[in-house]
Amino acid sequence: MQPIYSLAQKNMAEARRVIDELDIPGAWASIGAQANLIGSLRTGLLVKHRDIDFHIYSDTLDKAESFRAVSLIASRPGVYRAEFTDLIDTDEHCIEWHAWYRGADGTQWTIDMIHILRGSFFDGYMEKFADRLTEVLTPETRDAVLRVKFGVPDGQSYPGVEVYRAVIEGGVRDYEGFLRWRELNPPDHITLWMP
């Protein structure tokens, strides 16, 4: 497990450096929005899939203001692509942003920023999920999650929630077991499982 832990620690430190370098919370604060870190970096379960996840909250969803915040991030060195999906008029009440960053050493990161209407269904949901996951993980299940994530071949990815559910509910302890579990438990579009 030591190489997996070493890689996880290295990548989590690098992810925090990228967040600081791009000043992601500050860019969103400039339009009066609050950026909350979610996902595997928040839970300490980021291994080799280099992604950084934020949920951002504001009292209104103004597309121009959302663009203004992301333009601050996109103007920083290393950010070479950004795209969005307007989901304001859906049940999700959000603007979904994805940005891609390349470090000086060539390492690439995906940054997912979901700008959500405060008070809508997903307000605080993923933060609650991360906190609950952290509470229920044991040393054994934490190791299993890291082993499964480490076993995923380069270029492939699975939603973290599937891995966590497979480990906690399904007793999965390695990547091969995860694949067998997944065959029997096909994923939904958005999984609302809570540990």
mmCIF file of C-alpha atoms in Angstrom:
data_model
loop_
_atom_site.group_PDB
_atom_site.id
_atom_site.type_symbol
_atom_site.label_atom_id
_atom_site.label_comp_id
_atom_site.label_asym_id
_atom_site.label_seq_id
_atom_site.Cartn_x
_atom_site.Cartn_y
_atom_site.Cartn_z
ATOM 1 C CA MET A 1 0.000 0.000 0.000
ATOM 2 C CA GLN A 2 2.949 2.359 0.524
ATOM 3 C CA PRO A 3 3.362 3.264 -3.193
ATOM 4 C CA ILE A 4 -0.383 3.979 -3.411
ATOM 5 C CA TYR A 5 -0.300 6.206 -0.311
ATOM 6 C CA SER A 6 2.788 8.010 -1.602
ATOM 7 C CA LEU A 7 1.141 8.684 -4.956
ATOM 8 C CA ALA A 8 -2.062 9.850 -3.268
ATOM 9 C CA GLN A 9 -0.184 12.248 -0.977
ATOM 10 C CA LYS A 10 1.865 13.624 -3.893
ATOM 11 C CA ASN A 11 -1.184 14.165 -6.109
ATOM 12 C CA MET A 12 -3.258 15.725 -3.325
ATOM 13 C CA ALA A 13 -0.465 18.189 -2.548
ATOM 14 C CA GLU A 14 -0.203 19.017 -6.248
ATOM 15 C CA ALA A 15 -3.984 19.496 -6.523
ATOM 16 C CA ARG A 16 -3.930 21.990 -3.649
ATOM 17 C CA ARG A 17 -1.077 23.839 -5.346
ATOM 18 C CA VAL A 18 -3.134 24.060 -8.568
ATOM 19 C CA ILE A 19 -6.130 25.413 -6.623
ATOM 20 C CA ASP A 20 -3.924 28.072 -5.033
ATOM 21 C CA GLU A 21 -2.197 28.936 -8.305
ATOM 22 C CA LEU A 22 -5.502 29.408 -10.115
ATOM 23 C CA ASP A 23 -7.154 31.032 -7.067
ATOM 24 C CA ILE A 24 -10.368 29.161 -7.780
ATOM 25 C CA PRO A 25 -12.216 30.202 -4.583
ATOM 26 C CA GLY A 26 -11.117 33.814 -5.109
ATOM 27 C CA ALA A 27 -12.359 33.915 -8.700
ATOM 28 C CA TRP A 28 -15.800 32.773 -7.594
ATOM 29 C CA ALA A 29 -15.801 35.072 -4.556
ATOM 30 C CA SER A 30 -15.253 37.985 -6.969
ATOM 31 C CA ILE A 31 -18.851 37.519 -8.171
ATOM 32 C CA GLY A 32 -20.236 36.891 -4.686
ATOM 33 C CA ALA A 33 -20.300 33.093 -4.986
ATOM 34 C CA GLN A 34 -18.973 30.533 -2.508
ATOM 35 C CA ALA A 35 -16.753 27.716 -3.840
ATOM 36 C CA ASN A 36 -16.697 24.523 -1.753
ATOM 37 C CA LEU A 37 -14.212 21.765 -2.405
ATOM 38 C CA ILE A 38 -15.915 18.384 -2.865
ATOM 39 C CA GLY A 39 -14.927 15.000 -4.256
ATOM 40 C CA SER A 40 -11.895 12.831 -3.707
ATOM 41 C CA LEU A 41 -9.588 15.684 -2.742
ATOM 42 C CA ARG A 42 -11.927 16.708 0.085
ATOM 43 C CA THR A 43 -12.154 13.114 1.361
ATOM 44 C CA GLY A 44 -8.447 12.359 0.972
ATOM 45 C CA LEU A 45 -9.174 9.646 -1.605
ATOM 46 C CA LEU A 46 -7.588 11.195 -4.691
ATOM 47 C CA VAL A 47 -5.075 8.722 -6.105
ATOM 48 C CA LYS A 48 -4.106 8.963 -9.763
ATOM 49 C CA HIS A 49 -7.134 10.386 -11.599
ATOM 50 C CA ARG A 50 -6.173 14.054 -11.581
ATOM 51 C CA ASP A 51 -9.433 15.877 -11.071
ATOM 52 C CA ILE A 52 -10.452 18.686 -8.765
ATOM 53 C CA ASP A 53 -14.120 19.212 -7.942
ATOM 54 C CA PHE A 54 -15.949 22.265 -6.632
ATOM 55 C CA HIS A 55 -19.581 23.088 -6.028
ATOM 56 C CA ILE A 56 -20.150 26.819 -6.202
ATOM 57 C CA TYR A 57 -23.199 28.525 -4.724
ATOM 58 C CA SER A 58 -24.863 31.853 -5.391
ATOM 59 C CA ASP A 59 -28.319 33.311 -4.753
ATOM 60 C CA THR A 60 -28.929 33.759 -8.478
ATOM 61 C CA LEU A 61 -27.549 32.034 -11.557
ATOM 62 C CA ASP A 62 -26.393 34.722 -13.948
ATOM 63 C CA LYS A 63 -24.609 33.207 -16.913
ATOM 64 C CA ALA A 64 -22.596 36.387 -17.593
ATOM 65 C CA GLU A 65 -21.374 36.492 -13.987
ATOM 66 C CA SER A 66 -20.486 32.802 -14.092
ATOM 67 C CA PHE A 67 -18.484 33.445 -17.276
ATOM 68 C CA ARG A 68 -16.739 36.346 -15.555
ATOM 69 C CA ALA A 69 -15.546 34.115 -12.693
ATOM 70 C CA VAL A 70 -14.353 31.375 -15.026
ATOM 71 C CA SER A 71 -12.597 33.909 -17.265
ATOM 72 C CA LEU A 72 -10.396 34.826 -14.283
ATOM 73 C CA ILE A 73 -9.434 31.171 -13.891
ATOM 74 C CA ALA A 74 -9.039 30.587 -17.640
ATOM 75 C CA SER A 75 -6.738 33.593 -18.013
ATOM 76 C CA ARG A 76 -4.138 32.072 -15.683
ATOM 77 C CA PRO A 77 -1.112 30.234 -17.106
ATOM 78 C CA GLY A 78 -1.648 26.534 -17.692
ATOM 79 C CA VAL A 79 -5.398 26.660 -18.319
ATOM 80 C CA TYR A 80 -5.805 25.709 -21.969
ATOM 81 C CA ARG A 81 -9.477 24.827 -22.298
ATOM 82 C CA ALA A 82 -12.822 25.510 -20.635
ATOM 83 C CA GLU A 83 -16.362 24.526 -21.503
ATOM 84 C CA PHE A 84 -19.779 24.866 -19.954
ATOM 85 C CA THR A 85 -23.269 23.435 -20.066
ATOM 86 C CA ASP A 86 -26.263 25.604 -19.216
ATOM 87 C CA LEU A 87 -28.515 23.569 -16.923
ATOM 88 C CA ILE A 88 -30.196 26.567 -15.295
ATOM 89 C CA ASP A 89 -33.693 25.564 -16.404
ATOM 90 C CA THR A 90 -33.361 21.902 -15.414
ATOM 91 C CA ASP A 91 -33.967 20.184 -12.069
ATOM 92 C CA GLU A 92 -30.249 20.606 -11.378
ATOM 93 C CA HIS A 93 -30.417 24.445 -11.509
ATOM 94 C CA CYS A 94 -26.749 24.882 -12.351
ATOM 95 C CA ILE A 95 -24.113 25.877 -14.836
ATOM 96 C CA GLU A 96 -21.613 23.075 -15.273
ATOM 97 C CA TRP A 97 -18.034 24.153 -15.967
ATOM 98 C CA HIS A 98 -15.031 22.033 -16.893
ATOM 99 C CA ALA A 99 -11.535 23.425 -17.251
ATOM 100 C CA TRP A 100 -8.299 21.735 -18.212
ATOM 101 C CA TYR A 101 -4.948 22.725 -16.748
ATOM 102 C CA ARG A 102 -1.436 21.652 -17.735
ATOM 103 C CA GLY A 103 1.408 22.214 -15.289
ATOM 104 C CA ALA A 104 4.941 23.217 -16.264
ATOM 105 C CA ASP A 105 5.938 19.532 -15.986
ATOM 106 C CA GLY A 106 3.181 18.514 -18.428
ATOM 107 C CA THR A 107 0.905 17.042 -15.770
ATOM 108 C CA GLN A 108 -2.740 17.603 -16.670
ATOM 109 C CA TRP A 109 -5.685 18.237 -14.372
ATOM 110 C CA THR A 110 -9.419 18.448 -14.968
ATOM 111 C CA ILE A 111 -11.251 20.987 -12.847
ATOM 112 C CA ASP A 112 -15.010 20.521 -12.497
ATOM 113 C CA MET A 113 -16.896 23.528 -11.168
ATOM 114 C CA ILE A 114 -20.647 23.212 -10.809
ATOM 115 C CA HIS A 115 -22.253 26.629 -10.232
ATOM 116 C CA ILE A 116 -25.469 25.860 -8.338
ATOM 117 C CA LEU A 117 -28.446 27.951 -7.330
ATOM 118 C CA ARG A 118 -28.436 28.273 -3.552
ATOM 119 C CA GLY A 119 -31.440 26.516 -2.017
ATOM 120 C CA SER A 120 -31.899 24.061 -4.915
ATOM 121 C CA PHE A 121 -31.801 20.275 -4.509
ATOM 122 C CA PHE A 122 -28.013 19.835 -4.764
ATOM 123 C CA ASP A 123 -27.171 22.735 -2.425
ATOM 124 C CA GLY A 124 -24.780 21.138 0.086
ATOM 125 C CA TYR A 125 -25.487 17.574 -1.049
ATOM 126 C CA MET A 126 -21.952 16.635 -2.097
ATOM 127 C CA GLU A 127 -20.423 18.305 0.956
ATOM 128 C CA LYS A 128 -22.731 16.202 3.148
ATOM 129 C CA PHE A 129 -21.799 13.129 1.106
ATOM 130 C CA ALA A 130 -18.060 13.765 1.579
ATOM 131 C CA ASP A 131 -18.444 14.327 5.318
ATOM 132 C CA ARG A 132 -20.563 11.201 5.714
ATOM 133 C CA LEU A 133 -18.124 9.114 3.673
ATOM 134 C CA THR A 134 -15.234 10.297 5.817
ATOM 135 C CA GLU A 135 -17.175 9.306 8.951
ATOM 136 C CA VAL A 136 -17.990 5.759 7.834
ATOM 137 C CA LEU A 137 -14.679 4.748 6.282
ATOM 138 C CA THR A 138 -12.548 2.413 8.351
ATOM 139 C CA PRO A 139 -8.815 1.912 7.765
ATOM 140 C CA GLU A 140 -9.691 -1.303 5.873
ATOM 141 C CA THR A 141 -12.303 0.306 3.613
ATOM 142 C CA ARG A 142 -10.112 3.368 3.010
ATOM 143 C CA ASP A 143 -7.306 1.044 1.863
ATOM 144 C CA ALA A 144 -9.762 -0.829 -0.367
ATOM 145 C CA VAL A 145 -10.990 2.390 -2.003
ATOM 146 C CA LEU A 146 -7.408 3.459 -2.706
ATOM 147 C CA ARG A 147 -6.558 -0.013 -4.095
ATOM 148 C CA VAL A 148 -9.583 0.019 -6.423
ATOM 149 C CA LYS A 149 -8.824 3.531 -7.647
ATOM 150 C CA PHE A 150 -5.151 2.692 -8.148
ATOM 151 C CA GLY A 151 -6.141 -0.377 -10.178
ATOM 152 C CA VAL A 152 -8.164 1.588 -12.726
ATOM 153 C CA PRO A 153 -6.192 1.571 -15.994
ATOM 154 C CA ASP A 154 -4.830 4.896 -17.209
ATOM 155 C CA GLY A 155 -7.290 6.649 -19.484
ATOM 156 C CA GLN A 156 -10.337 5.125 -17.772
ATOM 157 C CA SER A 157 -12.346 6.576 -14.940
ATOM 158 C CA TYR A 158 -15.392 5.740 -12.873
ATOM 159 C CA PRO A 159 -17.462 7.984 -10.626
ATOM 160 C CA GLY A 160 -16.033 7.854 -7.125
ATOM 161 C CA VAL A 161 -19.485 7.195 -5.684
ATOM 162 C CA GLU A 162 -19.557 3.840 -7.506
ATOM 163 C CA VAL A 163 -16.239 2.831 -5.973
ATOM 164 C CA TYR A 164 -17.282 3.925 -2.478
ATOM 165 C CA ARG A 165 -20.588 2.083 -2.694
ATOM 166 C CA ALA A 166 -18.923 -1.066 -4.048
ATOM 167 C CA VAL A 167 -16.436 -1.061 -1.162
ATOM 168 C CA ILE A 168 -18.839 -0.108 1.652
ATOM 169 C CA GLU A 169 -21.983 -1.995 0.605
ATOM 170 C CA GLY A 170 -20.542 -4.631 -1.717
ATOM 171 C CA GLY A 171 -17.454 -5.650 0.232
ATOM 172 C CA VAL A 172 -15.216 -5.033 -2.806
ATOM 173 C CA ARG A 173 -11.495 -4.944 -2.018
ATOM 174 C CA ASP A 174 -9.759 -4.648 -5.407
ATOM 175 C CA TYR A 175 -10.264 -3.434 -8.981
ATOM 176 C CA GLU A 176 -11.225 -6.841 -10.389
ATOM 177 C CA GLY A 177 -13.859 -7.181 -7.670
ATOM 178 C CA PHE A 178 -15.114 -3.712 -8.532
ATOM 179 C CA LEU A 179 -15.602 -4.678 -12.173
ATOM 180 C CA ARG A 180 -17.579 -7.786 -11.143
ATOM 181 C CA TRP A 181 -19.681 -5.702 -8.714
ATOM 182 C CA ARG A 182 -20.340 -3.086 -11.403
ATOM 183 C CA GLU A 183 -21.664 -5.721 -13.817
ATOM 184 C CA LEU A 184 -24.283 -6.647 -11.236
ATOM 185 C CA ASN A 185 -24.977 -3.025 -10.249
ATOM 186 C CA PRO A 186 -25.154 -0.910 -13.414
ATOM 187 C CA PRO A 187 -24.726 2.803 -12.743
ATOM 188 C CA ASP A 188 -27.485 5.399 -12.885
ATOM 189 C CA HIS A 189 -26.959 8.757 -14.606
ATOM 190 C CA ILE A 190 -26.602 10.531 -11.259
ATOM 191 C CA THR A 191 -26.206 8.234 -8.301
ATOM 192 C CA LEU A 192 -27.772 9.655 -5.143
ATOM 193 C CA TRP A 193 -26.410 6.963 -2.847
ATOM 194 C CA MET A 194 -25.391 8.238 0.585
ATOM 195 C CA PRO A 195 -23.117 6.166 2.871
#
